[in-house]
Structure formats: structure tokens, C-alpha cells
mmCIF file of C-alpha atoms and ligand atoms in Angstrom:
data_model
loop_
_atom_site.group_PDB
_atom_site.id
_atom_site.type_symbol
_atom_site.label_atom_id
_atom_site.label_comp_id
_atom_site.label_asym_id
_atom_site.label_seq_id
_atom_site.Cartn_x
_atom_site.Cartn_y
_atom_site.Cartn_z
ATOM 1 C CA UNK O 1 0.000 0.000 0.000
ATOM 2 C CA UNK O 2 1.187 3.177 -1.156
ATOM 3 C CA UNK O 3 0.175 6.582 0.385
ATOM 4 C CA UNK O 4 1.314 10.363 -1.060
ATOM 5 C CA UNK O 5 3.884 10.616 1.454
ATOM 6 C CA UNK O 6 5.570 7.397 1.193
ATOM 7 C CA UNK O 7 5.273 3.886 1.802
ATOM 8 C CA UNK O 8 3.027 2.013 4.531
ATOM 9 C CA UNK O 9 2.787 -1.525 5.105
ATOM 10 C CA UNK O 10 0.914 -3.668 8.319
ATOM 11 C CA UNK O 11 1.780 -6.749 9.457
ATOM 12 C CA UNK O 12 0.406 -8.672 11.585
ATOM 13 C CA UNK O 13 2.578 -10.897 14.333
ATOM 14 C CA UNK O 14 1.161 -13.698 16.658
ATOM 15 C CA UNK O 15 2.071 -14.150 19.772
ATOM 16 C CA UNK O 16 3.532 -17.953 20.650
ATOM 17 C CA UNK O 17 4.299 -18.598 17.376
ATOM 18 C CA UNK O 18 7.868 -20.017 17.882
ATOM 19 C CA UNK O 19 7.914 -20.953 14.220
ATOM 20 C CA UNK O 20 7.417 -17.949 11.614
ATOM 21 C CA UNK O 21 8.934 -15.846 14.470
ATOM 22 C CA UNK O 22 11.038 -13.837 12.864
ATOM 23 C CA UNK O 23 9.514 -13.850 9.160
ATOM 24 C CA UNK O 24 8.261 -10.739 9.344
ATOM 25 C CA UNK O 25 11.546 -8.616 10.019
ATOM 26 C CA UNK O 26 12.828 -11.285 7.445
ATOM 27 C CA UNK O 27 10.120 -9.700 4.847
ATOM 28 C CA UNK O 28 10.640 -6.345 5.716
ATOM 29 C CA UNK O 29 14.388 -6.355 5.426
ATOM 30 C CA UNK O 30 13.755 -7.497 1.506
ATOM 31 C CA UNK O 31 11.383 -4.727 0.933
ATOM 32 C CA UNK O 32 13.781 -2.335 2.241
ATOM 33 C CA UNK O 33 16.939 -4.024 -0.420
ATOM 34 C CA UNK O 34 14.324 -4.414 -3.439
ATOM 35 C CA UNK O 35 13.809 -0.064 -2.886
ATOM 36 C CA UNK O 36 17.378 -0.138 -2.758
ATOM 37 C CA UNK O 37 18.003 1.597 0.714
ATOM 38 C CA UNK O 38 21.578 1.381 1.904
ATOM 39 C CA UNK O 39 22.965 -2.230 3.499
ATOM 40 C CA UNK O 40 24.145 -0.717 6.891
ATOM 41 C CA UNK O 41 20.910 1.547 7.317
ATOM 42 C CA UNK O 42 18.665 -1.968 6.254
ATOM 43 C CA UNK O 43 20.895 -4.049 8.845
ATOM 44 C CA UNK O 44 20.164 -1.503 11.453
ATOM 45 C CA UNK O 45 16.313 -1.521 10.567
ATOM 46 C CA UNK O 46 16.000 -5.645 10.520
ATOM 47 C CA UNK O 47 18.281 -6.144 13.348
ATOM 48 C CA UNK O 48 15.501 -3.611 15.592
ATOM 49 C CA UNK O 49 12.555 -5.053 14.043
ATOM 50 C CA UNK O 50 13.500 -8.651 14.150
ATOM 51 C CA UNK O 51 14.241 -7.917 18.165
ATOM 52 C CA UNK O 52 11.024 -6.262 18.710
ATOM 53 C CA UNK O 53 9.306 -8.943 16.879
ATOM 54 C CA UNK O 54 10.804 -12.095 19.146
ATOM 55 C CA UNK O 55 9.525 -10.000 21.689
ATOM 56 C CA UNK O 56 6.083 -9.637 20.723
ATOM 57 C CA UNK O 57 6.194 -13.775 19.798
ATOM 58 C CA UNK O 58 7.760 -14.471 23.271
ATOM 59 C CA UNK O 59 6.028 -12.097 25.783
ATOM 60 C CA UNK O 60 2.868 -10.990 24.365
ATOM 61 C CA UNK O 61 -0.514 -12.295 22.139
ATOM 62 C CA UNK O 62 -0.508 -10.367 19.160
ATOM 63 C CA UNK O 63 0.807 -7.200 17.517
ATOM 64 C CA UNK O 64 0.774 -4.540 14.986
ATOM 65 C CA UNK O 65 3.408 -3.644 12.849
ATOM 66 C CA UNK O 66 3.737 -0.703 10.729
ATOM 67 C CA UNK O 67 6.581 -0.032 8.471
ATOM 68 C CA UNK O 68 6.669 3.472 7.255
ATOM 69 C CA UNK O 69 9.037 5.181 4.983
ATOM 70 C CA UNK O 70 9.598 8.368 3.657
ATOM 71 C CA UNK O 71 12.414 10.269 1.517
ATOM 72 C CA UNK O 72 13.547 10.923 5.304
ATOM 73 C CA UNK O 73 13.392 8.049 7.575
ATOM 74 C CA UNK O 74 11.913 4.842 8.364
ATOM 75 C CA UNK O 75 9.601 4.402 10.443
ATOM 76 C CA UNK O 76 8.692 0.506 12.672
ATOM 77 C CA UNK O 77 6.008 0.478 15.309
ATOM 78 C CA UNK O 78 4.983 -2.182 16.848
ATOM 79 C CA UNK O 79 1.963 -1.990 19.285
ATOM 80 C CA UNK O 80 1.172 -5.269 21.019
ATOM 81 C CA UNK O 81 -1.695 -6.435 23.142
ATOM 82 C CA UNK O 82 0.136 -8.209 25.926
ATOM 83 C CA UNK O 83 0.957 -7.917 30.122
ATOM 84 C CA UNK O 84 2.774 -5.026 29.112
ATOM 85 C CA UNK O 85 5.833 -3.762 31.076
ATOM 86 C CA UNK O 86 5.899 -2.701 34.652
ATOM 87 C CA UNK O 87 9.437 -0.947 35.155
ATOM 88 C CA UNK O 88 10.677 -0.128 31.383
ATOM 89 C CA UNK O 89 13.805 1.083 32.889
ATOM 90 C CA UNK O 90 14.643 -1.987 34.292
ATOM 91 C CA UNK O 91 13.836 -3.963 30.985
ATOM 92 C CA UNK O 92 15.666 -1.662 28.849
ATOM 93 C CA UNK O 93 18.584 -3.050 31.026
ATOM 94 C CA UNK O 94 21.430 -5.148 29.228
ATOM 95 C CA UNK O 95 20.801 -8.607 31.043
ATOM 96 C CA UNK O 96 17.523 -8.045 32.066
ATOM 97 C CA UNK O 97 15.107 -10.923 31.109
ATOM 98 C CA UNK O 98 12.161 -12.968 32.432
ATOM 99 C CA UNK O 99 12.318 -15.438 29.429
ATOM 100 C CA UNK O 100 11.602 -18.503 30.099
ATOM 101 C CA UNK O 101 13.754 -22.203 29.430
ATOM 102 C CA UNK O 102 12.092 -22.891 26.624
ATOM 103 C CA UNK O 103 12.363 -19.170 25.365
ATOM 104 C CA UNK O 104 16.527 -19.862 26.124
ATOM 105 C CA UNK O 105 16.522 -23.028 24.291
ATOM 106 C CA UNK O 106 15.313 -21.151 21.383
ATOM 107 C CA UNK O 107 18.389 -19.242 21.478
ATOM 108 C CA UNK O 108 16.595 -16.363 23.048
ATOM 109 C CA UNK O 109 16.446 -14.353 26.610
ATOM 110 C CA UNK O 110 20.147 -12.923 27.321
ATOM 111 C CA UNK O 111 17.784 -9.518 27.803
ATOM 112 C CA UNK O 112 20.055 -7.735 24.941
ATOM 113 C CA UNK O 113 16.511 -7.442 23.076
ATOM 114 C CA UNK O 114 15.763 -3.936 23.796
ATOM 115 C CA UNK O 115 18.912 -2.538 24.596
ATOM 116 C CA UNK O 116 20.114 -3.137 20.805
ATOM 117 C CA UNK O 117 16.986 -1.663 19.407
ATOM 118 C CA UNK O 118 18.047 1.571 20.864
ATOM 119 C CA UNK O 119 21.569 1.040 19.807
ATOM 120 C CA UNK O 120 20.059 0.240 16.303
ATOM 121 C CA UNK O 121 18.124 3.125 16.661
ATOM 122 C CA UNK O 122 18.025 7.140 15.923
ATOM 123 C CA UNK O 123 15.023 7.397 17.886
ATOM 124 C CA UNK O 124 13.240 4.931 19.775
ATOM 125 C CA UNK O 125 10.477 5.291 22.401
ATOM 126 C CA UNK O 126 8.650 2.510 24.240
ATOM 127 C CA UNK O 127 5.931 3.111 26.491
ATOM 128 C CA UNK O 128 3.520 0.106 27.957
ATOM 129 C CA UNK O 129 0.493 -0.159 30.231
ATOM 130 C CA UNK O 130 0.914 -2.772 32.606
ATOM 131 C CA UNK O 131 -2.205 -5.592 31.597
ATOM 132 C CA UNK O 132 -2.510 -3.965 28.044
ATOM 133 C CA UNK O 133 0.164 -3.810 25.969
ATOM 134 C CA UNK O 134 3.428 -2.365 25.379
ATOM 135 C CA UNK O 135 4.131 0.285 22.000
ATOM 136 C CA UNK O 136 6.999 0.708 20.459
ATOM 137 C CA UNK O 137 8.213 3.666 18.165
ATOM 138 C CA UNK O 138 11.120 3.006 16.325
ATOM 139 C CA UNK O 139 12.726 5.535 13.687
ATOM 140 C CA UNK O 140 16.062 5.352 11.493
ATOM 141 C CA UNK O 141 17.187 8.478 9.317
ATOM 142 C CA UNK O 142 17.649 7.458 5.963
ATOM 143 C CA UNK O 143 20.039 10.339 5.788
ATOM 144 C CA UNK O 144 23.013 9.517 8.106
ATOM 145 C CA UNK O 145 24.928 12.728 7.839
ATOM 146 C CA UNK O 146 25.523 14.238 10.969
ATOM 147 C CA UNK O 147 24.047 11.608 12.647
ATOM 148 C CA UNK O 148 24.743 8.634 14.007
ATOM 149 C CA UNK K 1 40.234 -17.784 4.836
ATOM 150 C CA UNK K 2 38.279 -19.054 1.592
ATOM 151 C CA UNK K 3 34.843 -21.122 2.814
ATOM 152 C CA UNK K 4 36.847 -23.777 0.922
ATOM 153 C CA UNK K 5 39.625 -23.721 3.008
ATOM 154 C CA UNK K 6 36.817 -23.614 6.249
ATOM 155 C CA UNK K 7 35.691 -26.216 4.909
ATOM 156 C CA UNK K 8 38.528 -28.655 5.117
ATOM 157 C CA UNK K 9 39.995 -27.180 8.770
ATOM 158 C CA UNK K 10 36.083 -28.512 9.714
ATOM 159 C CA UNK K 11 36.260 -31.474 7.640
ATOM 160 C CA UNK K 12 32.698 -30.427 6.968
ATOM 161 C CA UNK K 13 29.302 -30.971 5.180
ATOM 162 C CA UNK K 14 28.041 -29.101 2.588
ATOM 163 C CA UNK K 15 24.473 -28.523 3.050
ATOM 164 C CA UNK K 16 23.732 -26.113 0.620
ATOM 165 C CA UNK K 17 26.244 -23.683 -1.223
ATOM 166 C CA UNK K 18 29.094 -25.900 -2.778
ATOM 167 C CA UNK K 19 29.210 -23.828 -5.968
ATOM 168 C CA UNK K 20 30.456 -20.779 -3.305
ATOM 169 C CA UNK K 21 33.760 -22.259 -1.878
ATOM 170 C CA UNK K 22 36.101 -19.696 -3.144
ATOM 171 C CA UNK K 23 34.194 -16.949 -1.212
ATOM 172 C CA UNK K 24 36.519 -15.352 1.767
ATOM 173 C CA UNK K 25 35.479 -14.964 5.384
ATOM 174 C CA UNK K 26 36.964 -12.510 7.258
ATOM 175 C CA UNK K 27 35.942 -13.328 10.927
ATOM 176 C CA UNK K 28 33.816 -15.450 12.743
ATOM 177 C CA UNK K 29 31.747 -15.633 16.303
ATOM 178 C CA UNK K 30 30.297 -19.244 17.683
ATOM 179 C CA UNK K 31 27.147 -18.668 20.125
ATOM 180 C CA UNK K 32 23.775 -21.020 20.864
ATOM 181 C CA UNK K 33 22.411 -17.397 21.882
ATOM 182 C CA UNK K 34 20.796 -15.430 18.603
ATOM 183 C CA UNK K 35 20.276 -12.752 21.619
ATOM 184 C CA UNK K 36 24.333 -12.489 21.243
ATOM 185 C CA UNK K 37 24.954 -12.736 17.727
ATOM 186 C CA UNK K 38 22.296 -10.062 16.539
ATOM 187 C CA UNK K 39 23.708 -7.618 19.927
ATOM 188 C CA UNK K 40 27.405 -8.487 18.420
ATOM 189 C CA UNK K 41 27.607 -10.304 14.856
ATOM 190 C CA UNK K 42 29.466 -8.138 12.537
ATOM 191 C CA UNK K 43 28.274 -8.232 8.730
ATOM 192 C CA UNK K 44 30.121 -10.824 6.702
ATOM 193 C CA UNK K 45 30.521 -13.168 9.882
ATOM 194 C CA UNK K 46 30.732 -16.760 10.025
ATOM 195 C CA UNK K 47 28.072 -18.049 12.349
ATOM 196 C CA UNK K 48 29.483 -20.880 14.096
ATOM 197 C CA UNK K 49 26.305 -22.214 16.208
ATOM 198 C CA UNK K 50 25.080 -25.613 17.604
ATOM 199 C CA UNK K 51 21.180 -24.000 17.441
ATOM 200 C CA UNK K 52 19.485 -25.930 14.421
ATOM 201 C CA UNK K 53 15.813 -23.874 14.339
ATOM 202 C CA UNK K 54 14.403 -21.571 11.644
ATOM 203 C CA UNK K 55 15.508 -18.781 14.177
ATOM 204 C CA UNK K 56 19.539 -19.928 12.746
ATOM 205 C CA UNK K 57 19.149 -18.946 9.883
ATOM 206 C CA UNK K 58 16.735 -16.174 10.060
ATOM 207 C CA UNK K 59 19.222 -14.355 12.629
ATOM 208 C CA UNK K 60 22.569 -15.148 9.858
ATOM 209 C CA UNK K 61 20.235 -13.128 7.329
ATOM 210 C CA UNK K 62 19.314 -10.388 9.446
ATOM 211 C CA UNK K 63 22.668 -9.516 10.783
ATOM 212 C CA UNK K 64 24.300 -10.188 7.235
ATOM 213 C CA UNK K 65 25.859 -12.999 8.165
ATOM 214 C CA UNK K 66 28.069 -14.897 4.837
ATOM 215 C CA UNK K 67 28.292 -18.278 6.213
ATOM 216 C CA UNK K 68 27.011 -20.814 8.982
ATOM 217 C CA UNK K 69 28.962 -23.587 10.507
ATOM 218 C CA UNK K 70 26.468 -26.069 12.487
ATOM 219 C CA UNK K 71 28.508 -27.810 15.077
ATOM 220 C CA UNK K 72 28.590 -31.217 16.799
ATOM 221 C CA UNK K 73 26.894 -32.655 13.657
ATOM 222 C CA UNK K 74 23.928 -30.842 13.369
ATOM 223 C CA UNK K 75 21.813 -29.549 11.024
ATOM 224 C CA UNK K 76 19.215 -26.721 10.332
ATOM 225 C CA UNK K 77 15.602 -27.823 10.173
ATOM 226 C CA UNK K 78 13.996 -27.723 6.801
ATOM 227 C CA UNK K 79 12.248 -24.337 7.262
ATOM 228 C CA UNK K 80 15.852 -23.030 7.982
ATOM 229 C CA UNK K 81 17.375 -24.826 4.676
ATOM 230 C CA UNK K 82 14.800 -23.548 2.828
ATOM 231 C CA UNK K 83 15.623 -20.007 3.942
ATOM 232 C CA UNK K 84 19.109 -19.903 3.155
ATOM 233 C CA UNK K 85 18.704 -21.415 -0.170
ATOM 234 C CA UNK K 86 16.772 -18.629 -0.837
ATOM 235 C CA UNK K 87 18.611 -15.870 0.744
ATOM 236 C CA UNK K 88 21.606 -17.415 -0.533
ATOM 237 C CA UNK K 89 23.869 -18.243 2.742
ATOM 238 C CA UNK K 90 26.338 -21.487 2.717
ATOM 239 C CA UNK K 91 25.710 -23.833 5.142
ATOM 240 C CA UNK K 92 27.871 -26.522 6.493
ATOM 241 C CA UNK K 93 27.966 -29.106 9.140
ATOM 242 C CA UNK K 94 31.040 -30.608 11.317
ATOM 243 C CA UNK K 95 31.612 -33.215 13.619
ATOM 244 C CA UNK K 96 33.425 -31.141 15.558
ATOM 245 C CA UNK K 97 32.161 -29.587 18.949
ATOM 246 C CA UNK K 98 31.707 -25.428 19.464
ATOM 247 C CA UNK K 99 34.865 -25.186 21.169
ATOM 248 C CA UNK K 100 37.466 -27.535 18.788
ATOM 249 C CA UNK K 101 35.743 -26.197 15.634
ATOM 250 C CA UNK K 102 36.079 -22.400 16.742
ATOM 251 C CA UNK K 103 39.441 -23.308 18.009
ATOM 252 C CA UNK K 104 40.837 -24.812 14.351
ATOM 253 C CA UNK K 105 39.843 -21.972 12.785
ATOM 254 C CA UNK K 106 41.393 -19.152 15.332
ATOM 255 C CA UNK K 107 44.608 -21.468 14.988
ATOM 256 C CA UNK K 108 44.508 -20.747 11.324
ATOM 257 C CA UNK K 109 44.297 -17.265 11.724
ATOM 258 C CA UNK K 110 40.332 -16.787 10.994
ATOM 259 C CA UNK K 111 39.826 -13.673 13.837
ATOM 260 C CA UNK K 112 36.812 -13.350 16.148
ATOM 261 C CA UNK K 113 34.520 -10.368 16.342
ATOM 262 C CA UNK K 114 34.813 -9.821 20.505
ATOM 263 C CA UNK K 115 36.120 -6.292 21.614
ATOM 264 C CA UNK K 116 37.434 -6.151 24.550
ATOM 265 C CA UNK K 117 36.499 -3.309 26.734
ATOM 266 C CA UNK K 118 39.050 -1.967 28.446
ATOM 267 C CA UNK K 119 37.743 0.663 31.070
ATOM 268 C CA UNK K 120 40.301 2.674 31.182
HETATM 269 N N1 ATP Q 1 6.498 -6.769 24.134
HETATM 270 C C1 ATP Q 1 6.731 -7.099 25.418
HETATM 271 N N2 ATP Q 1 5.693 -7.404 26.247
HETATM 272 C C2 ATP Q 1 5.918 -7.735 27.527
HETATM 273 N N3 ATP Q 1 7.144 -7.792 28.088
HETATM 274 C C3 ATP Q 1 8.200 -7.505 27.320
HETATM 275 C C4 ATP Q 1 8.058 -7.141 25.954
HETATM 276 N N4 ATP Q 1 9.276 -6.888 25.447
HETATM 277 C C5 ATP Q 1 10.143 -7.088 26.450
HETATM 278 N N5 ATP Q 1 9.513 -7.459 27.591
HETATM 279 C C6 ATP Q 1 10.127 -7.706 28.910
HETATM 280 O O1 ATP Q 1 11.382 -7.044 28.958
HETATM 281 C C7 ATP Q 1 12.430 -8.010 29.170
HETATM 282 C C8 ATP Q 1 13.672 -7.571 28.439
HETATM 283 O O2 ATP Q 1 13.444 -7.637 27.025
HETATM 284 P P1 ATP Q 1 14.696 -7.813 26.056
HETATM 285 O O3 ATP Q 1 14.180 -7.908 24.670
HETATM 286 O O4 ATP Q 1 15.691 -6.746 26.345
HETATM 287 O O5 ATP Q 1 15.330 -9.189 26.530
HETATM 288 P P2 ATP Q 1 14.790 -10.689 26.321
HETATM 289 O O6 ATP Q 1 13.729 -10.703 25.290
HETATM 290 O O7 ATP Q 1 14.459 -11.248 27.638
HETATM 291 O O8 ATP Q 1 16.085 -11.421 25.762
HETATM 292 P P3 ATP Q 1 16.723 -11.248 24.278
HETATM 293 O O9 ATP Q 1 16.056 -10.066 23.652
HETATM 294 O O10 ATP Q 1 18.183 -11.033 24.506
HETATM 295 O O11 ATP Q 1 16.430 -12.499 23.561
HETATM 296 C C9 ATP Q 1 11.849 -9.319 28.744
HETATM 297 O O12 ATP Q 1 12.469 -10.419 29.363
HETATM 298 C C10 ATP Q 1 10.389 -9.177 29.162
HETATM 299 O O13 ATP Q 1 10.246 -9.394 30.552
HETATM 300 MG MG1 MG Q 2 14.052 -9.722 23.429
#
């Protein structure tokens, strides 16, 4: 779907599902190389989305995600309906995790999730109500110049 | 180090990719834990991992990974051959375990990706 100001796509992701988890940042990183956008800018974008997604597949039921670009930036949100987060700050925390074995088996829950979306990140803002869901805003310039 | 080269250190499997052996690695990083590898892979790294899921392979292509070594004898699942076939990423398999088959190819001066933080 195309809009006058750029591209917009939704996705859908399902919590639980252990088995496409992951497809959708795998989909999303080929529309971003079939437009052409640089490697190290796409990298950044997957590696965010792709951690936001095992997120919403480990911790929460379902989830929204929008990809948005413009001539500017990209743009990932990803609003789930889940338990939410009580203490962000603490989850944002390198090490931090409540995963479970099964989640560790997987090859997930060292609690780096979050913590390399912002490094991935120009902007990022999370916000969650505890019993609803947690959002997440995530935004990469697609001009790097004088940034990071 | 050429995949080719790799490829004998590990007396390894082809799984998919033998028409790709002349390729050249520059470094490599061995972890069970995708959490690791997408917080520290490096693009162009050779994924040395014993974790056989779609998840494998899906993480390689996300971080730009050239290459995956599957230690201890394993293999990917079929959803996770499947996806590197079509993203294009060699895999192999050796006998050898994380430790030996990360070891034989440090000897042979393939590098690692770690930085060590000094706090000075
Ligand atoms: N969408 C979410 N809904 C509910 N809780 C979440 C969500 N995302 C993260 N969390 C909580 O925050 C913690 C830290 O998340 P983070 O992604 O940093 O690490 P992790 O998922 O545990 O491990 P890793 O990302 O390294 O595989 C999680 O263990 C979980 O408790
Ligand atoms: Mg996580």
C-alpha cells in the first residue's frame, strides 16, 4: 500500500508462534533491499525489528506492525496487546530478562533485546500499560549525515 | 580464509552452497544465543552455532551474516534450509564440537569479532 507521502505496510505478528517468528523482520528487510536503501541503514532496521518482533512472539498475544518510509526516515512500530511492562527502565537493562527455558533453548532471553533496538536506533520510544500492551516507536534516518 | 579452506579445517558438510567455496570470510563468532549474535555479529561473519531452528538462519540473514557452521553434527531444520537457499547463505555441518571447531579456525588465523572493553 502506497500513500502520497511514502510507503506504509501492516503486518500482523502472533504471539507464541515459535515458528514464523522472525519472518516478518525477514520480509521487511527485503522490501527495504528491493527499494534499494543502503545495506548498513537496512541491517540496522531488521536487526531492531527482528528484536522487537521475538519480543512480541515471546512475551505478548498479538501485535501490529507498521513499516513506514519516507524520503527521510523509516519508520517501525509495533503496538502489542500483551501484560505489558511494569518498570521499562529496568527492561531496557542489558541482562535483564524474564524469558523462560524454553524461550533460552530457542536461542533467546540474554535480555540484549531492547537494549540493541536503541543502539540500532536514531530514535526509539517505548511506552507500555501494565495488563494492556506495550508500544513501540522506532525511527532510522535514511540520511546519516551528521548523525549517528 | 576461503569457505573452501573452512571447509577442510572442519572437515565439513556441505548442506547447501558448494558452488560458493572460493568466497573469503573474514571473521567469525560461535554462540547457541541469537540474543548475542544479533547484539554483536558483525556483517560478513561466520556463524558458528550448535542452534538448528528456523531462528539460525533467520538471525545469519538479518545480521548479514556470509556463512554458517552447524557444530557437533547438526543440522538446520527444513524451514531453515529452505531459507538460506533462498537468501543465498552457505551452510555446512562438522563433527566437531563449538569449542574444537572455533578453536581450528582461530589457529589458522580466521579472527573473532569480541572487543574487549578496556575501562580505562
Ligand atoms: N512486548 C513485550 N511485552 C511484555 N514484556 C516484554 C516485551 N518486550 C520485552 N519485555 C520484557 O522485557 C524483558 C527484556 O526484554 P529484552 O528484549 O531486552 O530481553 P529478552 O527478550 O528477555 O532477551 P533477548 O532479547 O536477549 O532475547 C523481557 O524479558 C520481558 O520481561
Ligand atoms: Mg528480546
Amino acid at each position: 500500500m502506497s500513500t502520497e507521502n511514502g510507503l506504509s505496510k501492516r503486518f500482523e505478528i502472533t504471539g507464541g508462534d515459535f515458528g514464523k517468528a522472525g519472518s516478518i523482520s525477514t520480509k521487511i528487510k527485503e522490501i527495504l533491499q528491493e527499494i534499494g536503501i543502503n545495506s548498513t541503514i537496512i541491517r540496522r532496521t531488521a536487526i531492531a525489528t527482528y528484536e522487537a518482533e521475538m519480543n512480541v512472539v515471546m512475551y505478548a498475544k498479538k501485535a501490529d506492525l507498521t513499516l513506514h518510509l519516507t524520503p527521510a526516515e523509516i519508520s517501525i512500530r509495533v503496538y502489542d496487546e500483551g501484560p505489558g511492562i511494569e518498570n521499562i527502565e529496568m527492561a531496557m537493562q542489558e541482562g535483564f530478562s524474564t524469558a523462560t527455558d524454553e524461550m533460552r533453548e530457542m536461542g533467546f532471553g540474554a535480555g540484549l533485546g531492547l537494549p540493541n533496538i536503541k543502539k540500532n536506533a536514531d530514535r526509539f520510544e517505548i511506552s507500555s500499560t501494565p495488563g494492556k500492551g506495550t508500544a513501540l516507536d522506532i525511527t532510522i534516518y535514511l540520511n546519516q549525515e551528521g548523525k549517528k | 580464509m576461503t569457505l573452501k579452506e573452512i571447509k577442510k579445517l572442519l572437515q565439513a558438510e556441505v548442506i547447501y552452497g558448494i558452488d560458493r567455496l572460493e568466497e573469503e570470510i573474514q571473521w567469525a563468532g560461535g554462540s547457541d544465543l541469537m540474543s548475542d549474535v544479533l547484539a554483536f555479529g558483525k556483517p560478513g561473519i561466520l556463524l558458528l552455532t550448535g542452534l538448528t531452528n528456523a531462528q539460525s538462519v533467520r538471525t545469519a540473514n538479518i545480521i548479514d551474516a556470509k556463512a554458517i557452521v552447524y557444530v557437533r553434527g547438526k543440522k538446520p531444520d527444513k524451514e531453515g534450509i529452505k531459507l538460506a537457499r533462498e537468501k543465498e547463505i552457505p551452510i555446512f555441518s562438522t563433527k566437531y564440537m563449538m569449542y574444537t571447531a572455533c578453536g581450528l579456525l582461530f589457529s589458522h588465523g580466521l579472527p573473532g569479532v569480541s572487543k574487549i572493553q578496556n575501562n580505562k
